[in-house]
Coordinates of C-alpha atoms (C1' of nucleotides) in Angstrom, one line a residue:
Chain A
X203 CA 10.1 -29.1 11.4
X204 CA 9.1 -28.0 14.9
X205 CA 10.0 -24.4 15.4
X206 CA 11.0 -23.2 18.9
X207 CA 13.0 -20.1 18.3
X208 CA 10.1 -17.8 17.7
X209 CA 8.4 -18.7 20.9
X210 CA 11.7 -18.2 22.8
X211 CA 12.2 -14.8 21.2
X212 CA 8.7 -13.7 22.0
X213 CA 8.8 -14.9 25.5
X214 CA 12.2 -13.2 26.1
X215 CA 11.0 -9.9 24.7
X216 CA 7.8 -10.0 26.7
X217 CA 9.5 -10.7 29.9
X218 CA 12.2 -8.1 29.3
X219 CA 9.5 -5.6 28.5
X220 CA 7.6 -6.4 31.8
X221 CA 10.8 -6.1 33.9
X222 CA 11.8 -2.8 32.3
X223 CA 8.4 -1.3 33.1
X224 CA 8.5 -2.6 36.6
X225 CA 12.0 -1.5 37.4
X226 CA 11.6 2.0 35.9
X227 CA 10.6 3.4 39.3
X228 CA 13.8 2.0 40.8
X229 CA 15.8 4.3 38.5
X230 CA 16.9 1.3 36.4
X231 CA 16.6 2.0 32.7
X232 CA 16.3 -0.6 30.0
X233 CA 18.3 -3.7 30.6
X234 CA 20.2 -2.4 33.6
X235 CA 18.5 -4.8 36.0
X236 CA 20.2 -7.7 34.3
X237 CA 23.6 -6.4 35.1
X238 CA 22.7 -5.5 38.7
X239 CA 21.4 -9.0 39.4
X240 CA 24.4 -10.7 37.9
X241 CA 26.9 -8.5 39.7
X242 CA 25.1 -9.0 43.0
X243 CA 25.2 -12.7 42.6
X244 CA 28.8 -12.8 41.3
X245 CA 30.8 -10.1 43.2
X246 CA 34.2 -9.6 41.7
X247 CA 33.2 -10.7 38.3
X248 CA 34.8 -8.9 35.3
X249 CA 32.9 -7.3 32.5
X250 CA 33.9 -9.8 29.9
X251 CA 32.2 -12.6 31.9
X252 CA 29.1 -10.5 32.5
X253 CA 28.7 -10.1 28.7
X254 CA 29.3 -13.8 28.2
X255 CA 26.7 -14.7 30.9
X256 CA 24.1 -12.4 29.4
X257 CA 25.1 -12.9 25.7
X258 CA 25.4 -9.3 25.0
X259 CA 28.2 -7.5 23.1
X260 CA 31.2 -6.5 25.1
X261 CA 30.8 -2.9 24.2
X262 CA 27.2 -2.9 25.4
X263 CA 28.2 -4.3 28.8
X264 CA 31.0 -1.8 29.0
X265 CA 28.6 1.2 28.6
X266 CA 25.8 -0.3 30.7
X267 CA 28.2 -0.8 33.6
X268 CA 29.7 2.7 33.2
X269 CA 26.2 4.1 33.8
X270 CA 25.6 1.8 36.7
X271 CA 28.9 3.0 38.3
X272 CA 27.9 6.7 37.8
X273 CA 24.4 5.9 39.3
X274 CA 26.0 4.3 42.3
X275 CA 24.8 0.7 41.7
X276 CA 28.2 -0.8 41.0
X277 CA 31.8 -0.4 42.2
X278 CA 34.7 -1.0 39.8
X279 CA 37.9 -2.1 41.5
X280 CA 41.3 -2.6 40.0
X281 CA 43.2 -5.8 40.7
X282 CA 46.5 -5.3 42.4
X283 CA 48.1 -8.2 40.4
X284 CA 46.4 -7.5 37.1
X285 CA 46.3 -4.1 35.5
X286 CA 43.7 -5.2 32.8
X287 CA 40.9 -6.8 34.7
X288 CA 38.4 -4.6 36.4
X289 CA 36.4 -6.4 39.1
X290 CA 32.8 -5.5 39.6
X291 CA 31.1 -5.3 43.0
X292 CA 27.5 -4.4 44.1
X293 CA 27.1 -1.3 46.2
X294 CA 24.9 -1.1 49.3
X295 CA 22.3 0.5 47.0
X296 CA 22.2 -2.6 44.8
X297 CA 22.4 -5.0 47.6
X298 CA 19.3 -3.3 49.1
X299 CA 17.5 -3.6 45.8
X300 CA 18.5 -7.1 45.1
X301 CA 15.7 -8.9 47.0
X302 CA 13.1 -7.0 45.1
X303 CA 14.7 -7.8 41.7
X304 CA 15.0 -11.4 42.7
X305 CA 11.4 -11.6 43.8
X306 CA 10.2 -10.1 40.6
X307 CA 12.2 -12.6 38.6
X308 CA 10.9 -15.5 40.7
X309 CA 7.4 -14.2 40.2
X310 CA 7.7 -14.0 36.5
X311 CA 9.2 -17.5 36.6
X312 CA 6.2 -18.8 38.5
X313 CA 3.8 -17.1 36.1
X314 CA 5.6 -18.5 33.1
X315 CA 5.4 -22.0 34.6
X316 CA 1.8 -21.7 35.7
X317 CA 0.0 -25.0 35.3
X318 CA 3.2 -27.0 34.9
X319 CA 3.7 -30.2 36.9
X320 CA 7.0 -30.7 38.8
X321 CA 8.0 -33.1 36.1
X322 CA 7.3 -30.7 33.3
X323 CA 9.3 -28.0 35.1
X324 CA 12.2 -30.3 35.4
X325 CA 11.9 -31.3 31.8
X326 CA 11.8 -27.8 30.3
X327 CA 14.6 -26.8 32.6
X328 CA 16.9 -29.5 31.4
X329 CA 16.0 -29.1 27.7
X330 CA 16.6 -25.4 27.8
X331 CA 20.0 -25.9 29.4
X332 CA 20.9 -28.0 26.4
X333 CA 19.5 -25.5 23.9
X334 CA 21.6 -22.8 25.7
X335 CA 24.7 -24.9 25.4
X336 CA 24.1 -25.7 21.7
X337 CA 23.5 -22.0 20.9
X338 CA 26.5 -20.8 22.9
X339 CA 28.7 -22.7 20.5
X340 CA 27.3 -20.9 17.4
X341 CA 27.3 -17.5 19.3
X342 CA 31.0 -17.8 20.1
X343 CA 31.7 -18.9 16.5
X344 CA 29.8 -16.1 14.8
X345 CA 30.9 -13.4 17.3
X346 CA 34.5 -14.3 16.4
X347 CA 33.8 -13.5 12.8
X348 CA 33.3 -17.0 11.5
X349 CA 30.7 -17.9 8.9
X350 CA 28.0 -20.5 9.4
X351 CA 27.0 -22.5 6.4
X352 CA 23.3 -22.9 5.9
Chain B
X223 CA 12.8 -23.2 42.4
X224 CA 13.9 -24.1 38.9
X225 CA 14.7 -21.0 37.0
X226 CA 14.1 -21.0 33.2
X227 CA 13.9 -17.3 32.4
X228 CA 17.6 -16.6 32.4
X229 CA 18.3 -19.4 29.9
X230 CA 15.4 -18.2 27.7
X231 CA 16.8 -14.6 27.8
X232 CA 20.4 -15.7 27.0
X233 CA 19.2 -18.0 24.2
X234 CA 17.1 -15.3 22.6
X235 CA 19.8 -12.7 22.8
X236 CA 22.4 -15.0 21.3
X237 CA 20.2 -16.0 18.4
X238 CA 19.2 -12.5 17.7
X239 CA 22.8 -11.5 17.7
X240 CA 23.7 -14.2 15.3
X241 CA 20.9 -13.3 12.9
X242 CA 21.7 -9.6 13.0
X243 CA 25.3 -10.4 12.1
X244 CA 24.3 -12.7 9.3
X245 CA 21.7 -10.4 7.8
X246 CA 23.8 -7.3 7.8
X247 CA 25.0 -8.0 4.3
X248 CA 21.4 -8.1 3.1
X249 CA 21.0 -4.5 4.1
X250 CA 18.8 -5.5 7.1
X251 CA 19.8 -3.7 10.3
X252 CA 19.2 -4.9 13.8
X253 CA 15.8 -6.6 14.2
X254 CA 14.5 -5.8 10.8
X255 CA 14.6 -9.5 9.7
X256 CA 11.9 -10.2 12.2
X257 CA 9.4 -7.9 10.5
X258 CA 10.2 -9.0 7.0
X259 CA 9.7 -12.6 7.9
X260 CA 6.4 -12.0 9.6
X261 CA 5.1 -9.8 6.8
X262 CA 6.1 -12.3 4.2
X263 CA 4.2 -15.0 6.0
X264 CA 1.2 -12.9 6.8
X265 CA 0.6 -10.6 3.9
X266 CA -2.0 -7.9 4.6
X267 CA -1.3 -8.0 8.4
X268 CA -1.6 -4.7 10.2
X269 CA 1.2 -3.2 12.4
X270 CA -0.6 -3.7 15.6
X271 CA -0.7 -7.4 15.0
X272 CA 2.9 -7.6 14.0
X273 CA 3.8 -5.9 17.3
X274 CA 1.7 -8.4 19.1
X275 CA 3.2 -11.4 17.4
X276 CA 6.8 -10.2 18.1
X277 CA 6.0 -8.7 21.5
X278 CA 7.5 -5.4 20.8
X279 CA 6.1 -2.0 21.5
X280 CA 3.7 -0.5 19.0
X281 CA 5.9 2.5 18.4
X282 CA 8.9 0.3 17.8
X283 CA 7.1 -1.6 15.1
X284 CA 5.8 1.6 13.6
X285 CA 9.3 3.0 13.1
X286 CA 10.8 -0.3 12.0
X287 CA 8.2 -0.7 9.3
X288 CA 8.6 2.9 8.2
X289 CA 12.3 2.1 7.5
X290 CA 11.4 -1.1 5.7
X291 CA 9.0 0.8 3.5
X292 CA 11.6 3.4 2.6
X293 CA 14.1 0.6 1.9
X294 CA 11.6 -1.1 -0.4
X295 CA 11.1 -4.2 1.7
X296 CA 7.5 -3.6 2.6
X297 CA 4.4 -2.1 0.9
X298 CA 1.8 -0.2 3.1
X299 CA -1.7 -0.2 1.6
X300 CA -4.7 1.6 2.8
X301 CA -8.0 -0.3 3.2
X302 CA -10.9 1.0 1.1
X303 CA -13.4 0.2 3.9
X304 CA -11.3 1.2 6.9
X305 CA -9.3 4.5 7.0
X306 CA -7.4 3.5 10.1
X307 CA -5.8 0.1 9.3
X308 CA -2.8 0.0 7.1
X309 CA -2.1 -3.4 5.6
X310 CA 1.4 -4.6 5.1
X311 CA 2.7 -6.6 2.1
X312 CA 6.0 -7.9 1.2
X313 CA 7.6 -6.5 -2.0
X314 CA 9.4 -8.6 -4.6
X315 CA 12.6 -7.7 -2.9
X316 CA 11.5 -9.3 0.4
X317 CA 9.9 -12.2 -1.3
X318 CA 13.2 -12.9 -3.0
X319 CA 15.0 -12.7 0.3
X320 CA 12.5 -14.8 2.3
X321 CA 13.9 -18.2 1.4
X322 CA 17.3 -17.2 2.7
X323 CA 15.9 -15.8 5.9
X324 CA 13.8 -18.9 6.4
X325 CA 16.8 -21.2 5.8
X326 CA 18.8 -19.3 8.4
X327 CA 16.1 -19.6 10.9
X328 CA 15.6 -23.3 10.3
X329 CA 19.4 -23.8 10.6
X330 CA 19.5 -22.0 13.9
X331 CA 16.6 -24.1 15.0
X332 CA 18.4 -27.3 14.1
X333 CA 21.5 -26.2 15.8
X334 CA 19.5 -25.3 18.9
X335 CA 17.9 -28.7 19.0
X336 CA 21.1 -30.6 18.2
X337 CA 21.1 -33.9 20.0
X338 CA 17.4 -33.8 20.8
X339 CA 15.2 -36.9 20.1
X340 CA 11.9 -36.4 18.3
X341 CA 10.1 -36.8 21.6
X342 CA 12.3 -34.2 23.3
X343 CA 11.7 -31.8 20.4
X344 CA 8.0 -32.3 20.7
X345 CA 8.1 -31.9 24.4
X346 CA 10.0 -28.6 24.5
X347 CA 7.8 -27.3 21.7
X348 CA 4.6 -27.9 23.6
X349 CA 6.0 -26.6 26.9
X350 CA 7.3 -23.4 25.3
X351 CA 3.9 -22.8 23.7
X352 CA 2.4 -22.9 27.2
X353 CA 5.0 -20.6 28.6
X354 CA 4.3 -18.2 25.8
X355 CA 0.7 -18.2 26.5
X356 CA 1.2 -17.7 30.2
X357 CA 3.5 -14.8 29.6
X358 CA 1.3 -13.2 27.1
X359 CA -1.3 -12.7 29.8
X360 CA 1.1 -10.7 32.0
X361 CA 2.5 -8.8 29.0
X362 CA -0.9 -7.6 28.0
X363 CA -1.7 -6.7 31.6
X364 CA 1.5 -4.8 32.3
X365 CA 1.6 -3.1 28.9
X366 CA -1.9 -1.7 29.6
X367 CA -0.5 0.0 32.7
X368 CA -1.7 -2.5 35.3
X369 CA 0.5 -3.4 38.3
X370 CA 1.5 -7.0 39.1
X371 CA 1.8 -7.9 42.8
X372 CA 4.8 -9.8 43.8
Chain C
dC249 C1' 63.6 -13.9 26.0
dG250 C1' 61.2 -11.8 22.3
dT251 C1' 57.3 -12.3 19.2
dT252 C1' 52.6 -13.4 18.3
dT253 C1' 48.0 -14.2 19.8
dT254 C1' 44.4 -13.7 23.0
dT255 C1' 41.9 -11.3 26.4
dT256 C1' 39.8 -7.3 28.3
dG257 C1' 38.4 -2.8 27.8
dT258 C1' 37.2 1.7 25.7
dT259 C1' 35.3 5.4 22.3
dG260 C1' 33.1 6.9 17.6
dC261 C1' 29.5 6.3 15.1
dA262 C1' 24.8 4.8 13.5
dA263 C1' 20.8 2.8 14.6
dA264 C1' 16.9 0.5 17.2
dT265 C1' 14.0 0.7 21.3
dA266 C1' 10.2 2.3 23.9
dC267 C1' 7.7 5.5 27.3
dA268 C1' 4.8 9.9 26.9
dA269 C1' 1.8 12.2 24.6
dC270 C1' -1.0 12.8 21.1
dA271 C1' -4.5 12.0 17.3
dA272 C1' -8.2 10.0 14.7
dA273 C1' -10.9 6.2 13.2
dA274 C1' -13.7 2.4 14.8
dA275 C1' -16.3 -0.2 18.0
dT276 C1' -19.1 -0.3 22.0
dT277 C1' -22.3 1.4 25.2
dT278 C1' -26.0 4.1 26.9
Chain D
dA45 C1' -28.0 8.8 17.7
dA46 C1' -24.8 10.6 20.9
dA47 C1' -21.2 9.7 24.2
dT48 C1' -17.6 6.8 25.7
dT49 C1' -14.0 3.4 25.1
dT50 C1' -11.0 0.8 22.4
dT51 C1' -8.0 0.3 18.6
dT52 C1' -4.5 1.7 15.5
dG53 C1' -1.0 4.8 14.3
dT54 C1' 2.4 8.5 14.7
dT55 C1' 6.1 11.9 16.6
dG56 C1' 9.2 13.9 20.6
dT57 C1' 12.7 12.6 23.4
dA58 C1' 15.8 9.8 25.9
dT59 C1' 18.2 5.9 26.0
dT60 C1' 20.3 1.4 24.9
dT61 C1' 22.6 -1.4 21.5
dG62 C1' 26.4 -3.0 18.9
dC63 C1' 29.7 -3.1 14.8
dA64 C1' 34.4 -0.8 13.7
dA65 C1' 38.4 0.5 15.2
dC66 C1' 41.5 0.9 18.5
dA67 C1' 44.5 0.2 22.7
dA68 C1' 47.1 -2.1 26.2
dA69 C1' 47.9 -5.9 29.3
dA70 C1' 48.4 -10.8 29.7
dA71 C1' 49.1 -15.3 28.0
dA72 C1' 51.0 -18.5 24.7
dC73 C1' 54.5 -19.8 21.6
dG74 C1' 58.9 -20.1 19.1

DNA sequence: CGTTTTTTGTTGCAAATACAACAAAAATTT
DNA sequence: AAATTTTTGTTGTATTTGCAACAAAAAACG
């Protein structure tokens, strides 16, 4: 059987490692850049959805965002009509940072796809979307405490 | 530009999360399954190479393997001709566990590729290998303290 | 309308992760 | 052969990560 998961894991760890090193000087510690980018691109989003986008635990997102609020990267606003949801907004500080974060991500993407034709880029893009969708199903299932049978 | 890194990150986190939950009952804490599998498949490998395969920091691998030795999953043997290298071997305990770990990985792979034709599987496999190779270059570069320009 | 379930969020732990800084052996260069 | 660089490995310290366990609001259900 053709194995793709190990490559995906290694690629993801390598890229995360690179970004963490590069963003250290921006006062963003491990993983925080992920949240800043998502909140900049989805102002008003709630924590639960951020965790779902990133596929991290709800508690991890909770604490990461707490830190970002303290550091002044994120604003947490309460909904007038809903006492439970807390909407997240980027501050001026993150908005100013966003272009740099985006450029780094784009650069990594270009580097990752170095030597790929337009057709190949299209192809891997679509295939990965399908993998993501497939895996989301199992993630939701296992995260809810269900057992997979293998 | 077509963005593939976010999907790769999300897929990797989701899969890692699933495996960690499923392997908890085997007394393997977060991430340890990765090391056990690699050492079972590459008996005699040294730590530095494990870190390189997985794309984790050398210090992370060092401590993870320390724990695995204490727990009886890994044997560390010294080389008679080389005082620096420490060769890693699976114990009976890990070898007994290996088939289960492998089966889980294979199952996740199947789930990830659900609905894919043989051609599509081949395609994503080759394209990911190329991405991995591309990213390895930058990983080595940045990990050695060099600056990327973006 | 009242009860049950789901959603959203937080803390208490326990543990992994990784940058700095260091050390020593091995390999390379001069 | 001696000096330098690279490889391999470890600890100190700071931080993230996430399962349990909990809470409260909101939504679904009878």
